[in-house]
JSON list of C-alpha atoms in Angstrom, two decimals:
[
{"chain": "A", "resi": 1, "resn": "MET", "atom": "CA", "xyz": [71.17, -49.46, -86.57]},
{"chain": "A", "resi": 2, "resn": "GLU", "atom": "CA", "xyz": [71.28, -45.68, -86.29]},
{"chain": "A", "resi": 3, "resn": "TRP", "atom": "CA", "xyz": [67.61, -45.14, -87.16]},
{"chain": "A", "resi": 4, "resn": "LYS", "atom": "CA", "xyz": [66.53, -47.61, -84.45]},
{"chain": "A", "resi": 5, "resn": "LYS", "atom": "CA", "xyz": [68.58, -45.79, -81.86]},
{"chain": "A", "resi": 6, "resn": "LYS", "atom": "CA", "xyz": [67.05, -42.46, -82.90]},
{"chain": "A", "resi": 7, "resn": "PHE", "atom": "CA", "xyz": [63.58, -43.98, -82.79]},
{"chain": "A", "resi": 8, "resn": "PHE", "atom": "CA", "xyz": [63.97, -45.38, -79.28]},
{"chain": "A", "resi": 9, "resn": "ASP", "atom": "CA", "xyz": [65.62, -42.18, -78.08]},
{"chain": "A", "resi": 10, "resn": "PHE", "atom": "CA", "xyz": [62.60, -40.27, -79.40]},
{"chain": "A", "resi": 11, "resn": "ILE", "atom": "CA", "xyz": [60.18, -42.66, -77.65]},
{"chain": "A", "resi": 12, "resn": "LYS", "atom": "CA", "xyz": [62.12, -42.36, -74.41]},
{"chain": "A", "resi": 13, "resn": "LYS", "atom": "CA", "xyz": [62.26, -38.57, -74.56]},
{"chain": "A", "resi": 14, "resn": "TYR", "atom": "CA", "xyz": [58.55, -38.16, -75.25]},
{"chain": "A", "resi": 15, "resn": "LYS", "atom": "CA", "xyz": [57.17, -41.13, -73.35]},
{"chain": "A", "resi": 16, "resn": "HIS", "atom": "CA", "xyz": [54.82, -38.76, -71.52]},
{"chain": "A", "resi": 17, "resn": "ALA", "atom": "CA", "xyz": [52.72, -38.74, -74.70]},
{"chain": "A", "resi": 18, "resn": "TRP", "atom": "CA", "xyz": [50.84, -41.69, -73.19]},
{"chain": "A", "resi": 19, "resn": "VAL", "atom": "CA", "xyz": [48.70, -39.11, -71.42]},
{"chain": "A", "resi": 20, "resn": "PHE", "atom": "CA", "xyz": [46.91, -38.34, -74.69]},
{"chain": "A", "resi": 21, "resn": "LEU", "atom": "CA", "xyz": [45.39, -41.82, -74.59]},
{"chain": "A", "resi": 22, "resn": "TYR", "atom": "CA", "xyz": [42.74, -40.17, -72.42]},
{"chain": "A", "resi": 23, "resn": "LEU", "atom": "CA", "xyz": [41.18, -38.89, -75.63]},
{"chain": "A", "resi": 24, "resn": "PHE", "atom": "CA", "xyz": [40.16, -42.46, -76.45]},
{"chain": "A", "resi": 25, "resn": "ILE", "atom": "CA", "xyz": [38.00, -42.31, -73.32]},
{"chain": "A", "resi": 26, "resn": "TYR", "atom": "CA", "xyz": [36.74, -38.76, -73.61]},
{"chain": "A", "resi": 27, "resn": "LEU", "atom": "CA", "xyz": [35.79, -38.57, -77.30]},
{"chain": "A", "resi": 28, "resn": "PRO", "atom": "CA", "xyz": [33.57, -41.70, -77.53]},
{"chain": "A", "resi": 29, "resn": "TRP", "atom": "CA", "xyz": [31.84, -40.74, -74.27]},
{"chain": "A", "resi": 30, "resn": "TRP", "atom": "CA", "xyz": [31.25, -37.17, -75.43]},
{"chain": "A", "resi": 31, "resn": "ILE", "atom": "CA", "xyz": [29.97, -38.30, -78.84]},
{"chain": "A", "resi": 32, "resn": "TRP", "atom": "CA", "xyz": [27.56, -40.69, -77.12]},
{"chain": "A", "resi": 33, "resn": "LEU", "atom": "CA", "xyz": [26.24, -37.83, -74.97]},
{"chain": "A", "resi": 34, "resn": "GLU", "atom": "CA", "xyz": [25.82, -35.54, -77.97]},
{"chain": "A", "resi": 35, "resn": "LYS", "atom": "CA", "xyz": [23.75, -38.19, -79.74]},
{"chain": "A", "resi": 36, "resn": "HIS", "atom": "CA", "xyz": [21.60, -39.24, -76.79]},
{"chain": "A", "resi": 37, "resn": "VAL", "atom": "CA", "xyz": [21.03, -35.99, -74.88]},
{"chain": "A", "resi": 38, "resn": "THR", "atom": "CA", "xyz": [18.97, -34.07, -77.42]},
{"chain": "A", "resi": 39, "resn": "THR", "atom": "CA", "xyz": [15.48, -33.22, -76.16]},
{"chain": "A", "resi": 40, "resn": "HIS", "atom": "CA", "xyz": [14.93, -34.41, -72.59]},
{"chain": "A", "resi": 41, "resn": "TYR", "atom": "CA", "xyz": [17.29, -32.42, -70.39]},
{"chain": "A", "resi": 42, "resn": "TYR", "atom": "CA", "xyz": [17.32, -30.04, -67.45]},
{"chain": "A", "resi": 43, "resn": "VAL", "atom": "CA", "xyz": [17.48, -26.41, -68.56]},
{"chain": "A", "resi": 44, "resn": "VAL", "atom": "CA", "xyz": [20.47, -24.71, -66.93]},
{"chain": "A", "resi": 45, "resn": "GLN", "atom": "CA", "xyz": [20.11, -20.94, -67.23]},
{"chain": "A", "resi": 46, "resn": "THR", "atom": "CA", "xyz": [19.08, -17.88, -65.26]},
{"chain": "A", "resi": 47, "resn": "GLU", "atom": "CA", "xyz": [17.03, -14.73, -65.77]},
{"chain": "A", "resi": 48, "resn": "PHE", "atom": "CA", "xyz": [20.29, -12.80, -65.83]},
{"chain": "A", "resi": 49, "resn": "ASP", "atom": "CA", "xyz": [21.26, -14.54, -69.10]},
{"chain": "A", "resi": 50, "resn": "LYS", "atom": "CA", "xyz": [18.44, -12.72, -70.87]},
{"chain": "A", "resi": 51, "resn": "TYR", "atom": "CA", "xyz": [20.18, -9.40, -70.24]},
{"chain": "A", "resi": 52, "resn": "ILE", "atom": "CA", "xyz": [23.42, -10.51, -71.86]},
{"chain": "A", "resi": 53, "resn": "PRO", "atom": "CA", "xyz": [23.29, -9.38, -75.50]},
{"chain": "A", "resi": 54, "resn": "PHE", "atom": "CA", "xyz": [24.16, -11.60, -78.41]},
{"chain": "A", "resi": 55, "resn": "ILE", "atom": "CA", "xyz": [27.38, -10.32, -80.01]},
{"chain": "A", "resi": 56, "resn": "GLU", "atom": "CA", "xyz": [28.46, -12.35, -83.02]},
{"chain": "A", "resi": 57, "resn": "TYR", "atom": "CA", "xyz": [32.00, -10.92, -83.11]},
{"chain": "A", "resi": 58, "resn": "PHE", "atom": "CA", "xyz": [32.90, -13.09, -80.13]},
{"chain": "A", "resi": 59, "resn": "ILE", "atom": "CA", "xyz": [32.92, -16.05, -82.50]},
{"chain": "A", "resi": 60, "resn": "VAL", "atom": "CA", "xyz": [36.56, -15.16, -83.20]},
{"chain": "A", "resi": 61, "resn": "PRO", "atom": "CA", "xyz": [37.96, -15.77, -79.69]},
{"chain": "A", "resi": 62, "resn": "TYR", "atom": "CA", "xyz": [35.51, -18.64, -79.24]},
{"chain": "A", "resi": 63, "resn": "LEU", "atom": "CA", "xyz": [37.01, -20.51, -82.20]},
{"chain": "A", "resi": 64, "resn": "LEU", "atom": "CA", "xyz": [40.55, -19.56, -81.18]},
{"chain": "A", "resi": 65, "resn": "TRP", "atom": "CA", "xyz": [39.94, -21.69, -78.08]},
{"chain": "A", "resi": 66, "resn": "PHE", "atom": "CA", "xyz": [40.86, -24.82, -80.03]},
{"chain": "A", "resi": 67, "resn": "PHE", "atom": "CA", "xyz": [44.27, -23.46, -81.04]},
{"chain": "A", "resi": 68, "resn": "PHE", "atom": "CA", "xyz": [44.70, -22.00, -77.55]},
{"chain": "A", "resi": 69, "resn": "ILE", "atom": "CA", "xyz": [44.39, -25.38, -75.86]},
{"chain": "A", "resi": 70, "resn": "VAL", "atom": "CA", "xyz": [46.57, -27.22, -78.39]},
{"chain": "A", "resi": 71, "resn": "ALA", "atom": "CA", "xyz": [49.29, -24.56, -78.21]},
{"chain": "A", "resi": 72, "resn": "ALA", "atom": "CA", "xyz": [49.36, -24.74, -74.41]},
{"chain": "A", "resi": 73, "resn": "PHE", "atom": "CA", "xyz": [49.68, -28.52, -74.40]},
{"chain": "A", "resi": 74, "resn": "LEU", "atom": "CA", "xyz": [52.42, -28.48, -77.02]},
{"chain": "A", "resi": 75, "resn": "TYR", "atom": "CA", "xyz": [54.39, -25.85, -75.13]},
{"chain": "A", "resi": 76, "resn": "PHE", "atom": "CA", "xyz": [54.40, -27.81, -71.88]},
{"chain": "A", "resi": 77, "resn": "PHE", "atom": "CA", "xyz": [54.84, -31.14, -73.69]},
{"chain": "A", "resi": 78, "resn": "PHE", "atom": "CA", "xyz": [58.10, -30.05, -75.26]},
{"chain": "A", "resi": 79, "resn": "THR", "atom": "CA", "xyz": [59.51, -27.71, -72.60]},
{"chain": "A", "resi": 80, "resn": "ASP", "atom": "CA", "xyz": [58.21, -28.66, -69.14]},
{"chain": "A", "resi": 81, "resn": "VAL", "atom": "CA", "xyz": [57.24, -32.29, -68.52]},
{"chain": "A", "resi": 82, "resn": "PRO", "atom": "CA", "xyz": [56.19, -31.80, -64.85]},
{"chain": "A", "resi": 83, "resn": "GLY", "atom": "CA", "xyz": [54.09, -28.82, -65.92]},
{"chain": "A", "resi": 84, "resn": "PHE", "atom": "CA", "xyz": [52.62, -30.91, -68.72]},
{"chain": "A", "resi": 85, "resn": "TYR", "atom": "CA", "xyz": [51.57, -33.66, -66.31]},
{"chain": "A", "resi": 86, "resn": "ARG", "atom": "CA", "xyz": [49.94, -31.15, -63.97]},
{"chain": "A", "resi": 87, "resn": "LEU", "atom": "CA", "xyz": [48.10, -29.43, -66.79]},
{"chain": "A", "resi": 88, "resn": "ALA", "atom": "CA", "xyz": [46.87, -32.79, -68.08]},
{"chain": "A", "resi": 89, "resn": "ALA", "atom": "CA", "xyz": [45.85, -33.97, -64.61]},
{"chain": "A", "resi": 90, "resn": "PHE", "atom": "CA", "xyz": [44.00, -30.72, -63.96]},
{"chain": "A", "resi": 91, "resn": "MET", "atom": "CA", "xyz": [42.25, -30.48, -67.32]},
{"chain": "A", "resi": 92, "resn": "PHE", "atom": "CA", "xyz": [41.43, -34.15, -67.80]},
{"chain": "A", "resi": 93, "resn": "SER", "atom": "CA", "xyz": [40.03, -34.43, -64.28]},
{"chain": "A", "resi": 94, "resn": "GLY", "atom": "CA", "xyz": [37.66, -31.57, -65.02]},
{"chain": "A", "resi": 95, "resn": "MET", "atom": "CA", "xyz": [36.69, -33.06, -68.37]},
{"chain": "A", "resi": 96, "resn": "THR", "atom": "CA", "xyz": [35.89, -36.36, -66.67]},
{"chain": "A", "resi": 97, "resn": "ILE", "atom": "CA", "xyz": [33.74, -34.61, -64.07]},
{"chain": "A", "resi": 98, "resn": "PHE", "atom": "CA", "xyz": [31.95, -32.85, -66.93]},
{"chain": "A", "resi": 99, "resn": "LEU", "atom": "CA", "xyz": [31.21, -36.22, -68.58]},
{"chain": "A", "resi": 100, "resn": "LEU", "atom": "CA", "xyz": [29.89, -37.67, -65.33]},
{"chain": "A", "resi": 101, "resn": "VAL", "atom": "CA", "xyz": [27.68, -34.64, -64.67]},
{"chain": "A", "resi": 102, "resn": "SER", "atom": "CA", "xyz": [26.29, -34.72, -68.20]},
{"chain": "A", "resi": 103, "resn": "THR", "atom": "CA", "xyz": [25.60, -38.45, -67.89]},
{"chain": "A", "resi": 104, "resn": "VAL", "atom": "CA", "xyz": [23.72, -38.41, -64.58]},
{"chain": "A", "resi": 105, "resn": "PHE", "atom": "CA", "xyz": [22.27, -34.91, -65.02]},
{"chain": "A", "resi": 106, "resn": "PRO", "atom": "CA", "xyz": [21.43, -34.35, -68.72]},
{"chain": "A", "resi": 107, "resn": "ASN", "atom": "CA", "xyz": [21.48, -30.61, -69.19]},
{"chain": "A", "resi": 108, "resn": "GLY", "atom": "CA", "xyz": [21.16, -27.91, -71.80]},
{"chain": "A", "resi": 109, "resn": "GLN", "atom": "CA", "xyz": [20.02, -24.34, -72.43]},
{"chain": "A", "resi": 110, "resn": "ASP", "atom": "CA", "xyz": [17.53, -22.51, -74.63]},
{"chain": "A", "resi": 111, "resn": "LEU", "atom": "CA", "xyz": [19.33, -19.19, -75.03]},
{"chain": "A", "resi": 112, "resn": "ARG", "atom": "CA", "xyz": [20.26, -19.28, -78.70]},
{"chain": "A", "resi": 113, "resn": "PRO", "atom": "CA", "xyz": [18.55, -16.66, -80.87]},
{"chain": "A", "resi": 114, "resn": "VAL", "atom": "CA", "xyz": [16.06, -18.00, -83.40]},
{"chain": "A", "resi": 115, "resn": "VAL", "atom": "CA", "xyz": [16.34, -14.93, -85.64]},
{"chain": "A", "resi": 116, "resn": "PHE", "atom": "CA", "xyz": [19.52, -12.88, -86.04]},
{"chain": "A", "resi": 117, "resn": "GLU", "atom": "CA", "xyz": [19.22, -9.10, -86.12]},
{"chain": "A", "resi": 118, "resn": "ARG", "atom": "CA", "xyz": [22.23, -8.73, -88.42]},
{"chain": "A", "resi": 119, "resn": "ASP", "atom": "CA", "xyz": [23.61, -10.64, -91.35]},
{"chain": "A", "resi": 120, "resn": "ASN", "atom": "CA", "xyz": [27.36, -10.78, -91.80]},
{"chain": "A", "resi": 121, "resn": "ILE", "atom": "CA", "xyz": [30.25, -13.22, -91.97]},
{"chain": "A", "resi": 122, "resn": "PHE", "atom": "CA", "xyz": [30.43, -13.51, -88.20]},
{"chain": "A", "resi": 123, "resn": "VAL", "atom": "CA", "xyz": [26.75, -14.42, -87.96]},
{"chain": "A", "resi": 124, "resn": "ASP", "atom": "CA", "xyz": [27.34, -17.02, -90.69]},
{"chain": "A", "resi": 125, "resn": "MET", "atom": "CA", "xyz": [30.13, -18.49, -88.56]},
{"chain": "A", "resi": 126, "resn": "VAL", "atom": "CA", "xyz": [27.80, -18.61, -85.56]},
{"chain": "A", "resi": 127, "resn": "ARG", "atom": "CA", "xyz": [25.15, -20.36, -87.65]},
{"chain": "A", "resi": 128, "resn": "MET", "atom": "CA", "xyz": [27.74, -22.95, -88.60]},
{"chain": "A", "resi": 129, "resn": "LEU", "atom": "CA", "xyz": [28.72, -23.36, -84.95]},
{"chain": "A", "resi": 130, "resn": "TYR", "atom": "CA", "xyz": [25.10, -23.89, -83.93]},
{"chain": "A", "resi": 131, "resn": "ARG", "atom": "CA", "xyz": [24.67, -26.55, -86.60]},
{"chain": "A", "resi": 132, "resn": "THR", "atom": "CA", "xyz": [27.72, -28.52, -85.49]},
{"chain": "A", "resi": 133, "resn": "ASP", "atom": "CA", "xyz": [27.45, -28.05, -81.72]},
{"chain": "A", "resi": 134, "resn": "THR", "atom": "CA", "xyz": [24.25, -28.82, -79.83]},
{"chain": "A", "resi": 135, "resn": "CYS", "atom": "CA", "xyz": [22.87, -26.72, -77.00]},
{"chain": "A", "resi": 136, "resn": "THR", "atom": "CA", "xyz": [23.08, -29.71, -74.64]},
{"chain": "A", "resi": 137, "resn": "ASN", "atom": "CA", "xyz": [25.81, -30.96, -72.30]},
{"chain": "A", "resi": 138, "resn": "VAL", "atom": "CA", "xyz": [26.77, -27.43, -71.30]},
{"chain": "A", "resi": 139, "resn": "PHE", "atom": "CA", "xyz": [27.30, -27.61, -67.52]},
{"chain": "A", "resi": 140, "resn": "PRO", "atom": "CA", "xyz": [29.95, -26.92, -66.44]},
{"chain": "A", "resi": 141, "resn": "SER", "atom": "CA", "xyz": [31.37, -25.14, -69.47]},
{"chain": "A", "resi": 142, "resn": "LEU", "atom": "CA", "xyz": [34.48, -26.88, -70.79]},
{"chain": "A", "resi": 143, "resn": "HIS", "atom": "CA", "xyz": [35.34, -23.82, -72.88]},
{"chain": "A", "resi": 144, "resn": "VAL", "atom": "CA", "xyz": [35.58, -21.88, -69.63]},
{"chain": "A", "resi": 145, "resn": "PHE", "atom": "CA", "xyz": [37.21, -24.61, -67.55]},
{"chain": "A", "resi": 146, "resn": "ASN", "atom": "CA", "xyz": [39.89, -25.52, -70.09]},
{"chain": "A", "resi": 147, "resn": "SER", "atom": "CA", "xyz": [40.70, -21.83, -70.60]},
{"chain": "A", "resi": 148, "resn": "LEU", "atom": "CA", "xyz": [41.15, -21.48, -66.85]},
{"chain": "A", "resi": 149, "resn": "SER", "atom": "CA", "xyz": [43.30, -24.62, -66.86]},
{"chain": "A", "resi": 150, "resn": "VAL", "atom": "CA", "xyz": [45.74, -22.99, -69.27]},
{"chain": "A", "resi": 151, "resn": "CYS", "atom": "CA", "xyz": [45.76, -19.79, -67.20]},
{"chain": "A", "resi": 152, "resn": "VAL", "atom": "CA", "xyz": [46.60, -21.74, -64.06]},
{"chain": "A", "resi": 153, "resn": "ALA", "atom": "CA", "xyz": [49.37, -23.69, -65.82]},
{"chain": "A", "resi": 154, "resn": "VAL", "atom": "CA", "xyz": [50.89, -20.47, -67.17]},
{"chain": "A", "resi": 155, "resn": "PHE", "atom": "CA", "xyz": [50.59, -18.73, -63.81]},
{"chain": "A", "resi": 156, "resn": "GLU", "atom": "CA", "xyz": [52.34, -21.63, -62.07]},
{"chain": "A", "resi": 157, "resn": "SER", "atom": "CA", "xyz": [55.15, -21.79, -64.64]},
{"chain": "A", "resi": 158, "resn": "ARG", "atom": "CA", "xyz": [58.35, -20.17, -63.44]},
{"chain": "A", "resi": 159, "resn": "GLU", "atom": "CA", "xyz": [59.67, -19.96, -66.99]},
{"chain": "A", "resi": 160, "resn": "LEU", "atom": "CA", "xyz": [56.61, -18.20, -68.39]},
{"chain": "A", "resi": 161, "resn": "LYS", "atom": "CA", "xyz": [56.66, -15.70, -65.54]},
{"chain": "A", "resi": 162, "resn": "LYS", "atom": "CA", "xyz": [59.77, -14.29, -67.23]},
{"chain": "A", "resi": 163, "resn": "HIS", "atom": "CA", "xyz": [57.69, -13.48, -70.30]},
{"chain": "A", "resi": 164, "resn": "ARG", "atom": "CA", "xyz": [55.03, -11.10, -69.05]},
{"chain": "A", "resi": 165, "resn": "ALA", "atom": "CA", "xyz": [53.77, -10.29, -72.52]},
{"chain": "A", "resi": 166, "resn": "VAL", "atom": "CA", "xyz": [53.05, -13.97, -73.17]},
{"chain": "A", "resi": 167, "resn": "SER", "atom": "CA", "xyz": [51.29, -14.36, -69.82]},
{"chain": "A", "resi": 168, "resn": "PHE", "atom": "CA", "xyz": [49.25, -11.22, -70.42]},
{"chain": "A", "resi": 169, "resn": "GLY", "atom": "CA", "xyz": [48.28, -12.47, -73.86]},
{"chain": "A", "resi": 170, "resn": "VAL", "atom": "CA", "xyz": [47.18, -15.82, -72.44]},
{"chain": "A", "resi": 171, "resn": "TYR", "atom": "CA", "xyz": [45.06, -14.24, -69.71]},
{"chain": "A", "resi": 172, "resn": "THR", "atom": "CA", "xyz": [43.51, -11.76, -72.15]},
{"chain": "A", "resi": 173, "resn": "LEU", "atom": "CA", "xyz": [42.58, -14.41, -74.69]},
{"chain": "A", "resi": 174, "resn": "ALA", "atom": "CA", "xyz": [41.22, -16.67, -71.97]},
{"chain": "A", "resi": 175, "resn": "GLY", "atom": "CA", "xyz": [39.06, -13.81, -70.69]},
{"chain": "A", "resi": 176, "resn": "LEU", "atom": "CA", "xyz": [37.70, -13.14, -74.17]},
{"chain": "A", "resi": 177, "resn": "ILE", "atom": "CA", "xyz": [36.95, -16.84, -74.66]},
{"chain": "A", "resi": 178, "resn": "ILE", "atom": "CA", "xyz": [35.06, -16.98, -71.38]},
{"chain": "A", "resi": 179, "resn": "LEU", "atom": "CA", "xyz": [33.03, -13.91, -72.31]},
{"chain": "A", "resi": 180, "resn": "ALA", "atom": "CA", "xyz": [32.41, -15.38, -75.76]},
{"chain": "A", "resi": 181, "resn": "THR", "atom": "CA", "xyz": [30.65, -18.43, -74.31]},
{"chain": "A", "resi": 182, "resn": "MET", "atom": "CA", "xyz": [27.96, -16.13, -72.88]},
{"chain": "A", "resi": 183, "resn": "PHE", "atom": "CA", "xyz": [27.79, -13.46, -75.61]},
{"chain": "A", "resi": 184, "resn": "LEU", "atom": "CA", "xyz": [27.35, -16.18, -78.25]},
{"chain": "A", "resi": 185, "resn": "LYS", "atom": "CA", "xyz": [24.62, -17.81, -76.14]},
{"chain": "A", "resi": 186, "resn": "GLN", "atom": "CA", "xyz": [26.59, -21.04, -76.03]},
{"chain": "A", "resi": 187, "resn": "HIS", "atom": "CA", "xyz": [26.59, -21.11, -72.24]},
{"chain": "A", "resi": 188, "resn": "SER", "atom": "CA", "xyz": [24.73, -19.54, -69.36]},
{"chain": "A", "resi": 189, "resn": "VAL", "atom": "CA", "xyz": [26.15, -17.74, -66.37]},
{"chain": "A", "resi": 190, "resn": "LEU", "atom": "CA", "xyz": [25.60, -20.91, -64.36]},
{"chain": "A", "resi": 191, "resn": "ASP", "atom": "CA", "xyz": [27.82, -22.88, -66.75]},
{"chain": "A", "resi": 192, "resn": "THR", "atom": "CA", "xyz": [30.57, -20.32, -66.28]},
{"chain": "A", "resi": 193, "resn": "VAL", "atom": "CA", "xyz": [30.25, -20.20, -62.50]},
{"chain": "A", "resi": 194, "resn": "GLY", "atom": "CA", "xyz": [30.21, -24.00, -62.36]},
{"chain": "A", "resi": 195, "resn": "ALA", "atom": "CA", "xyz": [33.42, -24.16, -64.37]},
{"chain": "A", "resi": 196, "resn": "CYS", "atom": "CA", "xyz": [35.11, -21.61, -62.10]},
{"chain": "A", "resi": 197, "resn": "ILE", "atom": "CA", "xyz": [34.13, -23.54, -58.97]},
{"chain": "A", "resi": 198, "resn": "MET", "atom": "CA", "xyz": [35.35, -26.80, -60.48]},
{"chain": "A", "resi": 199, "resn": "ALA", "atom": "CA", "xyz": [38.67, -25.15, -61.38]},
{"chain": "A", "resi": 200, "resn": "TRP", "atom": "CA", "xyz": [39.09, -23.82, -57.84]},
{"chain": "A", "resi": 201, "resn": "VAL", "atom": "CA", "xyz": [38.36, -27.22, -56.27]},
{"chain": "A", "resi": 202, "resn": "LEU", "atom": "CA", "xyz": [40.69, -29.12, -58.59]},
{"chain": "A", "resi": 203, "resn": "TYR", "atom": "CA", "xyz": [43.43, -26.55, -58.00]},
{"chain": "A", "resi": 204, "resn": "GLN", "atom": "CA", "xyz": [43.46, -27.60, -54.35]},
{"chain": "A", "resi": 205, "resn": "PHE", "atom": "CA", "xyz": [44.32, -31.16, -55.38]},
{"chain": "A", "resi": 206, "resn": "VAL", "atom": "CA", "xyz": [46.62, -30.65, -58.35]},
{"chain": "A", "resi": 207, "resn": "TYR", "atom": "CA", "xyz": [48.59, -27.46, -57.78]},
{"chain": "A", "resi": 208, "resn": "ALA", "atom": "CA", "xyz": [48.12, -26.37, -54.16]},
{"chain": "A", "resi": 209, "resn": "PRO", "atom": "CA", "xyz": [49.96, -29.37, -52.61]},
{"chain": "A", "resi": 210, "resn": "GLN", "atom": "CA", "xyz": [53.03, -28.63, -54.72]},
{"chain": "A", "resi": 211, "resn": "ARG", "atom": "CA", "xyz": [52.88, -24.97, -53.74]},
{"chain": "A", "resi": 212, "resn": "ARG", "atom": "CA", "xyz": [52.90, -25.93, -50.08]},
{"chain": "A", "resi": 213, "resn": "ARG", "atom": "CA", "xyz": [55.95, -28.14, -50.53]},
{"chain": "A", "resi": 214, "resn": "VAL", "atom": "CA", "xyz": [57.89, -25.77, -52.77]},
{"chain": "A", "resi": 215, "resn": "PRO", "atom": "CA", "xyz": [56.68, -22.24, -53.60]},
{"chain": "A", "resi": 216, "resn": "GLY", "atom": "CA", "xyz": [55.98, -22.66, -57.32]},
{"chain": "A", "resi": 217, "resn": "TYR", "atom": "CA", "xyz": [57.02, -25.50, -59.57]},
{"chain": "A", "resi": 218, "resn": "SER", "atom": "CA", "xyz": [59.30, -25.56, -62.57]},
{"chain": "A", "resi": 219, "resn": "LYS", "atom": "CA", "xyz": [62.84, -26.42, -63.44]},
{"chain": "A", "resi": 220, "resn": "GLU", "atom": "CA", "xyz": [63.95, -23.55, -61.23]},
{"chain": "A", "resi": 221, "resn": "LYS", "atom": "CA", "xyz": [62.87, -23.17, -57.62]},
{"chain": "A", "resi": 222, "resn": "ARG", "atom": "CA", "xyz": [61.49, -19.89, -56.45]},
{"chain": "A", "resi": 223, "resn": "PRO", "atom": "CA", "xyz": [63.29, -18.29, -53.50]},
{"chain": "A", "resi": 224, "resn": "VAL", "atom": "CA", "xyz": [61.50, -18.67, -50.18]},
{"chain": "A", "resi": 225, "resn": "LEU", "atom": "CA", "xyz": [61.01, -15.24, -48.65]}
]
């Protein structure tokens, strides 16, 4: 029947969706950590964090992170399967390392303000964020790491290099998200540095080997100079 053929053609075309099964590993593990790592944890922060002001307006790019990650995955899922696999391998490897670190080294921070100096809609949004997201399991910062993951995937995409405005927008939003983690007192400088180091290390395993074989990866090969 025609509908069966269309169904199996759809399954065949998007068979790489199996990668999302990773969420059935990540989410239960993360929920378990959020419930069990609540009071007894190693404080991960520095004196430098005290000099970073709390700026509630950064809640906007911080929340845009969720749409940022989903949009990146959907783009590569539908347009660049090899790029999708690399993005997934890169990001999910880092997320797994984060889970392992949080399991064997329970961590958190005590940077959140107890009293807010201002009262506005952005502060209300931050209050809501604080109520739904604990100050534990923060190292390395997944907000930072996943933002860097998207930046790397975009940078390595030959197709997206043709659209400089899109690339610039991605890098700008990622930068604002990274800053937001610290200005909202969601993460310390150490969390950010840890995420950057993890991204650099994983890049050597996921993207660098392909670069050495063929300068860049995509549907089109870059010319070798």
